[in-house]
Amino acid sequence: KMKEYQVICNYLDKKTMNLDIIGVVVRAENEKEAEKQALDILEKQGKAGAFVGRVIERSQQKNDLAEQILNFAELSDTYEQKVKEGQQIIGKMAQYLAFDKDNLLYFLMAIRAACNHFSNVDGEISFKEFCYFYDIVQMGNDTPKKMQENYKSFLAQAKKKKNSSGSAEELAFGKSWTEKVLRSNTLDPSMKFDLLRLAALFFTVDGVVSEEERNYMSALVENLQ
């Protein structure tokens, strides 16, 4: 009987020396066949030499994969490492999703909205989460004191705008865009996995993963197509 599997593969890019984690969805009779199919797919995509880290039946995927992605994000145990990984993810997604200047602008607006949404999943945007967005899009050149002032100003504005359509609309757009990417039947599965990794980095950047963030990570995984 054919089953659907999520095969988590690791690939070391020898040019950049970056380790990519790629999720490939396949249908197979067993785990061994799923591994073979996933590696064949990656080889055709120019990623020969990838190796399988884990094979998960989609029926058991929700909690297993969500926890694995969060655990991997926590391996980047310094803020600077998380910034580097976040920059790499956004750069990779931009190359794939933004075909011209108009698309690039839309992409950056979508990323901003998605990041705001991730930061607000537990109802509270921490200082590190606030700084993290600016740093991963390479705009974070302010001194810590200036960033702290900006953060206080942001919180004050957020309270004023709590019930305004603008703030709510952006959070809603970030949520819907994220789920649209994960549900897409045409996007490269590695792009979806990168978006999940970006969410996990936000959830772990302040050192505390709340229950709301953990549950939402599982909900995001359920959106995978």
XYZ file of N, CA, C and O in Angstrom, residues 24 56 88 94 99 120 130 133 159 165 180 199-200 204:
56
model
N 11.380 16.736 1.335
C 10.840 16.242 0.056
C 9.664 15.325 0.355
O 9.781 14.393 1.161
N 9.505 10.556 7.670
C 8.318 10.663 8.524
C 7.068 10.388 7.694
O 6.876 10.986 6.635
N 20.318 33.991 4.978
C 20.470 33.001 3.911
C 19.108 32.525 3.400
O 18.896 32.389 2.185
N 14.094 34.880 -1.983
C 13.965 36.028 -2.891
C 14.383 35.640 -4.295
O 13.727 36.005 -5.284
N 10.909 37.724 -9.345
C 11.420 37.672 -10.712
C 11.808 39.050 -11.258
O 12.556 39.160 -12.206
N 4.067 37.782 16.579
C 2.866 38.106 17.341
C 2.009 36.876 17.664
O 0.927 37.013 18.213
N 11.917 41.754 17.621
C 11.834 43.051 16.935
C 13.134 43.341 16.187
O 13.133 43.711 15.019
N 14.068 40.864 12.853
C 13.553 41.161 11.510
C 14.448 42.162 10.797
O 14.816 41.971 9.635
N 0.114 49.545 20.467
C -1.028 49.627 21.386
C -2.090 50.571 20.840
O -3.279 50.308 20.920
N -7.441 48.972 11.450
C -7.467 48.010 10.346
C -6.079 47.768 9.787
O -5.739 46.673 9.386
N -0.569 30.236 2.289
C -0.687 30.078 0.835
C 0.573 29.438 0.259
O 0.500 28.555 -0.595
N 10.153 30.653 10.407
C 9.220 30.755 11.539
C 9.868 30.207 12.805
O 9.763 30.818 13.885
N 10.556 29.067 12.696
C 11.193 28.455 13.862
C 12.281 29.355 14.440
O 12.453 29.439 15.662
N 12.406 30.846 18.296
C 13.494 30.485 19.222
C 14.460 31.637 19.484
O 15.334 31.506 20.345
